[in-house]
């Protein structure tokens, strides 16, 4: 019997990375030279924020996403810290609110104006003061509104409730003091009921974020973990670090038993920190090395070997940090499933890199865009502090889609939400840069919209060419345009056939009515 290799079928086997063209990059950006292990970049569908060099104190840029090209040397900064900014994170439920932490031991919450900044922003919305040493990491709670976690070099994790009128908050609602060294990373599970951390004491911990109790603990003797994250609903953890031979390594752990890793994958002997990014919707893992030029990606499964290597995106420019666009900001028409924003310090460049599943059709691909977490909290801060847990509010990425989890909406809605009368289609309009969803009670409006959509698309297309897009510049773009033309021709033929059938049916009805009238 001859040996045959076993191939694992996957719809993401041929995913490829597509860097943006020069005119769609952000050029002449003075990116920070800090050696802190952080992303230094945060992205949402409205803005990109990046930590920058500053002569006095710390600062970061907030650039509108569509403002590509060269950055003005006098572009205004967000500068209110007295020390270097170490981490920045956008509020997942408000595209105009961002948190920053610094070496000056403070955390600041900023309101970004909807119009462009015309001068430096120095006045913050809230200031959190509780750490005694510099603050290195920030994490927003994934489902509860106004809950922020911070970790500092004082070996403490602090839980902050921002749902107060105070502009200066001195006391966190909880302080977790179980760590014996500097906290290197924090990660929540999907509903925010568990918090995983890595520490310089070579331990991985799973904590109850409300009580601060240690639920699971792993002594990493052979695998020195640096970063950790939950793998969605697989009940597993992934950590990146180094082996006992100083090789960079990935390790998969059972969430309920951290006695030893389920599997380990050695990568190379480089010294840069590995930053993992996990896509819960597609079960894909992206591994980015600090100082590397490549991005490795794997498919994660519940069964062994747990990590299936797909391929990697390669580049000659080393990355200082990475920003990631939330799923609701992706371009579904080009089958984009992930988007990085690569910081290249040597060139002062921020380069978007799109991860694309090659498909011929430009129609919405339901199989690669399952329901994803939306920009709406499922809990208030007080509900979460009282012990409630809820899954994220799910939305569809299909254009003009509806909210998939209306029962998870908060009972007490803020003033920025307006509700239509009960006899009409209920609409939830979320201001401040959030998505707009509609909850139709009848199917007729949706069907009417579906019938209008082909006509709108026909008006925008001429001979299969999208007049809003630039002409093709490469052979691949020309081939994609050809496939789009064939798809448009096929759709128009189907539409023409339907119209002919309708015309014949109408003609037959008129003929029958005339014959009936002649008899009488």
mmCIF file of N, CA, C and O in Angstrom, residues 300-334:
data_model
loop_
_atom_site.group_PDB
_atom_site.id
_atom_site.type_symbol
_atom_site.label_atom_id
_atom_site.label_comp_id
_atom_site.label_asym_id
_atom_site.label_seq_id
_atom_site.Cartn_x
_atom_site.Cartn_y
_atom_site.Cartn_z
ATOM 1 N N UNK A 300 -7.281 27.350 13.267
ATOM 2 C CA UNK A 300 -7.358 26.730 14.586
ATOM 3 C C UNK A 300 -8.557 25.795 14.621
ATOM 4 O O UNK A 300 -9.642 26.131 14.130
ATOM 5 N N UNK A 301 -8.372 24.621 15.210
ATOM 6 C CA UNK A 301 -9.454 23.644 15.349
ATOM 7 C C UNK A 301 -9.435 23.071 16.754
ATOM 8 O O UNK A 301 -8.422 23.145 17.462
ATOM 9 N N UNK A 302 -10.546 22.472 17.151
ATOM 10 C CA UNK A 302 -10.642 21.878 18.488
ATOM 11 C C UNK A 302 -9.902 20.556 18.574
ATOM 12 O O UNK A 302 -9.560 20.108 19.669
ATOM 13 N N UNK A 303 -9.653 19.918 17.445
ATOM 14 C CA UNK A 303 -8.976 18.625 17.427
ATOM 15 C C UNK A 303 -7.497 18.805 17.112
ATOM 16 O O UNK A 303 -7.074 19.828 16.564
ATOM 17 N N UNK A 304 -6.731 17.794 17.442
ATOM 18 C CA UNK A 304 -5.302 17.830 17.146
ATOM 19 C C UNK A 304 -5.088 17.853 15.641
ATOM 20 O O UNK A 304 -5.873 17.280 14.894
ATOM 21 N N UNK A 305 -4.067 18.538 15.172
ATOM 22 C CA UNK A 305 -2.974 19.215 15.884
ATOM 23 C C UNK A 305 -3.307 20.635 16.341
ATOM 24 O O UNK A 305 -2.396 21.380 16.689
ATOM 25 N N UNK A 306 -4.581 21.049 16.324
ATOM 26 C CA UNK A 306 -5.073 22.346 16.811
ATOM 27 C C UNK A 306 -4.662 23.509 15.917
ATOM 28 O O UNK A 306 -5.468 24.365 15.596
ATOM 29 N N UNK A 307 -3.398 23.580 15.505
ATOM 30 C CA UNK A 307 -2.914 24.662 14.642
ATOM 31 C C UNK A 307 -2.513 24.076 13.293
ATOM 32 O O UNK A 307 -1.604 23.236 13.221
ATOM 33 N N UNK A 308 -3.183 24.508 12.238
ATOM 34 C CA UNK A 308 -2.851 24.067 10.879
ATOM 35 C C UNK A 308 -2.283 25.250 10.115
ATOM 36 O O UNK A 308 -2.984 26.238 9.859
ATOM 37 N N UNK A 309 -1.015 25.144 9.771
ATOM 38 C CA UNK A 309 -0.337 26.246 9.068
ATOM 39 C C UNK A 309 -0.915 26.415 7.671
ATOM 40 O O UNK A 309 -1.076 25.450 6.918
ATOM 41 N N UNK A 310 -1.241 27.661 7.309
ATOM 42 C CA UNK A 310 -1.762 27.954 5.972
ATOM 43 C C UNK A 310 -0.651 28.498 5.092
ATOM 44 O O UNK A 310 -0.184 27.827 4.186
ATOM 45 N N UNK A 311 -0.212 29.713 5.343
ATOM 46 C CA UNK A 311 0.903 30.306 4.599
ATOM 47 C C UNK A 311 1.312 31.574 5.327
ATOM 48 O O UNK A 311 0.932 31.785 6.486
ATOM 49 N N UNK A 312 2.047 32.429 4.694
ATOM 50 C CA UNK A 312 2.468 33.675 5.332
ATOM 51 C C UNK A 312 2.584 34.787 4.309
ATOM 52 O O UNK A 312 2.824 34.543 3.121
ATOM 53 N N UNK A 313 2.364 35.992 4.808
ATOM 54 C CA UNK A 313 2.580 37.199 3.997
ATOM 55 C C UNK A 313 4.003 37.678 4.260
ATOM 56 O O UNK A 313 4.413 37.808 5.420
ATOM 57 N N UNK A 314 4.746 37.940 3.203
ATOM 58 C CA UNK A 314 6.165 38.304 3.358
ATOM 59 C C UNK A 314 6.411 39.716 2.861
ATOM 60 O O UNK A 314 5.836 40.155 1.870
ATOM 61 N N UNK A 315 7.280 40.384 3.584
ATOM 62 C CA UNK A 315 7.669 41.747 3.224
ATOM 63 C C UNK A 315 9.087 41.992 3.729
ATOM 64 O O UNK A 315 9.534 41.376 4.700
ATOM 65 N N UNK A 316 9.791 42.918 3.078
ATOM 66 C CA UNK A 316 11.157 43.237 3.490
ATOM 67 C C UNK A 316 11.199 44.327 4.562
ATOM 68 O O UNK A 316 12.245 44.556 5.170
ATOM 69 N N UNK A 317 10.090 44.993 4.807
ATOM 70 C CA UNK A 317 10.068 46.100 5.775
ATOM 71 C C UNK A 317 9.659 45.577 7.148
ATOM 72 O O UNK A 317 8.579 44.996 7.298
ATOM 73 N N UNK A 318 10.498 45.744 8.176
ATOM 74 C CA UNK A 318 10.145 45.260 9.517
ATOM 75 C C UNK A 318 9.063 46.124 10.153
ATOM 76 O O UNK A 318 8.996 47.334 9.934
ATOM 77 N N UNK A 319 8.208 45.489 10.958
ATOM 78 C CA UNK A 319 7.112 46.208 11.599
ATOM 79 C C UNK A 319 7.459 46.539 13.048
ATOM 80 O O UNK A 319 8.011 45.723 13.766
ATOM 81 N N UNK A 320 7.108 47.755 13.434
ATOM 82 C CA UNK A 320 7.268 48.195 14.819
ATOM 83 C C UNK A 320 6.060 47.779 15.648
ATOM 84 O O UNK A 320 6.181 47.432 16.827
ATOM 85 N N UNK A 321 4.895 47.848 15.053
ATOM 86 C CA UNK A 321 3.651 47.486 15.719
ATOM 87 C C UNK A 321 2.590 47.232 14.680
ATOM 88 O O UNK A 321 2.813 47.360 13.471
ATOM 89 N N UNK A 322 1.398 46.876 15.168
ATOM 90 C CA UNK A 322 0.295 46.534 14.271
ATOM 91 C C UNK A 322 -1.018 47.046 14.841
ATOM 92 O O UNK A 322 -1.265 46.949 16.042
ATOM 93 N N UNK A 323 -1.846 47.581 13.961
ATOM 94 C CA UNK A 323 -3.223 47.886 14.305
ATOM 95 C C UNK A 323 -4.140 46.966 13.530
ATOM 96 O O UNK A 323 -3.783 46.489 12.445
ATOM 97 N N UNK A 324 -5.320 46.691 14.079
ATOM 98 C CA UNK A 324 -6.269 45.764 13.448
ATOM 99 C C UNK A 324 -7.617 46.450 13.329
ATOM 100 O O UNK A 324 -8.122 47.030 14.295
ATOM 101 N N UNK A 325 -8.198 46.390 12.144
ATOM 102 C CA UNK A 325 -9.517 46.960 11.905
ATOM 103 C C UNK A 325 -10.595 46.010 12.425
ATOM 104 O O UNK A 325 -10.542 44.810 12.149
ATOM 105 N N UNK A 326 -11.580 46.499 13.178
ATOM 106 C CA UNK A 326 -12.712 45.644 13.566
ATOM 107 C C UNK A 326 -13.454 45.124 12.347
ATOM 108 O O UNK A 326 -13.420 45.716 11.271
ATOM 109 N N UNK A 327 -14.149 44.010 12.529
ATOM 110 C CA UNK A 327 -14.819 43.350 11.404
ATOM 111 C C UNK A 327 -15.820 44.266 10.706
ATOM 112 O O UNK A 327 -16.003 44.191 9.488
ATOM 113 N N UNK A 328 -16.486 45.153 11.464
ATOM 114 C CA UNK A 328 -17.499 46.009 10.862
ATOM 115 C C UNK A 328 -16.903 47.069 9.940
ATOM 116 O O UNK A 328 -17.642 47.778 9.252
ATOM 117 N N UNK A 329 -15.574 47.200 9.886
ATOM 118 C CA UNK A 329 -14.936 48.163 9.015
ATOM 119 C C UNK A 329 -14.305 47.561 7.777
ATOM 120 O O UNK A 329 -13.636 48.261 7.017
ATOM 121 N N UNK A 330 -14.517 46.251 7.551
ATOM 122 C CA UNK A 330 -13.893 45.585 6.414
ATOM 123 C C UNK A 330 -14.699 45.793 5.134
ATOM 124 O O UNK A 330 -15.883 46.139 5.166
ATOM 125 N N UNK A 331 -14.038 45.559 4.011
ATOM 126 C CA UNK A 331 -14.664 45.669 2.697
ATOM 127 C C UNK A 331 -15.139 44.284 2.273
ATOM 128 O O UNK A 331 -14.356 43.462 1.791
ATOM 129 N N UNK A 332 -16.424 44.005 2.475
ATOM 130 C CA UNK A 332 -16.942 42.668 2.176
ATOM 131 C C UNK A 332 -17.080 42.433 0.672
ATOM 132 O O UNK A 332 -17.148 41.281 0.239
ATOM 133 N N UNK A 333 -17.111 43.486 -0.128
ATOM 134 C CA UNK A 333 -17.245 43.307 -1.575
ATOM 135 C C UNK A 333 -15.984 42.727 -2.199
ATOM 136 O O UNK A 333 -16.046 42.131 -3.272
ATOM 137 N N UNK A 334 -14.836 42.904 -1.542
ATOM 138 C CA UNK A 334 -13.585 42.339 -2.061
ATOM 139 C C UNK A 334 -13.169 41.089 -1.296
ATOM 140 O O UNK A 334 -12.020 40.649 -1.404
#
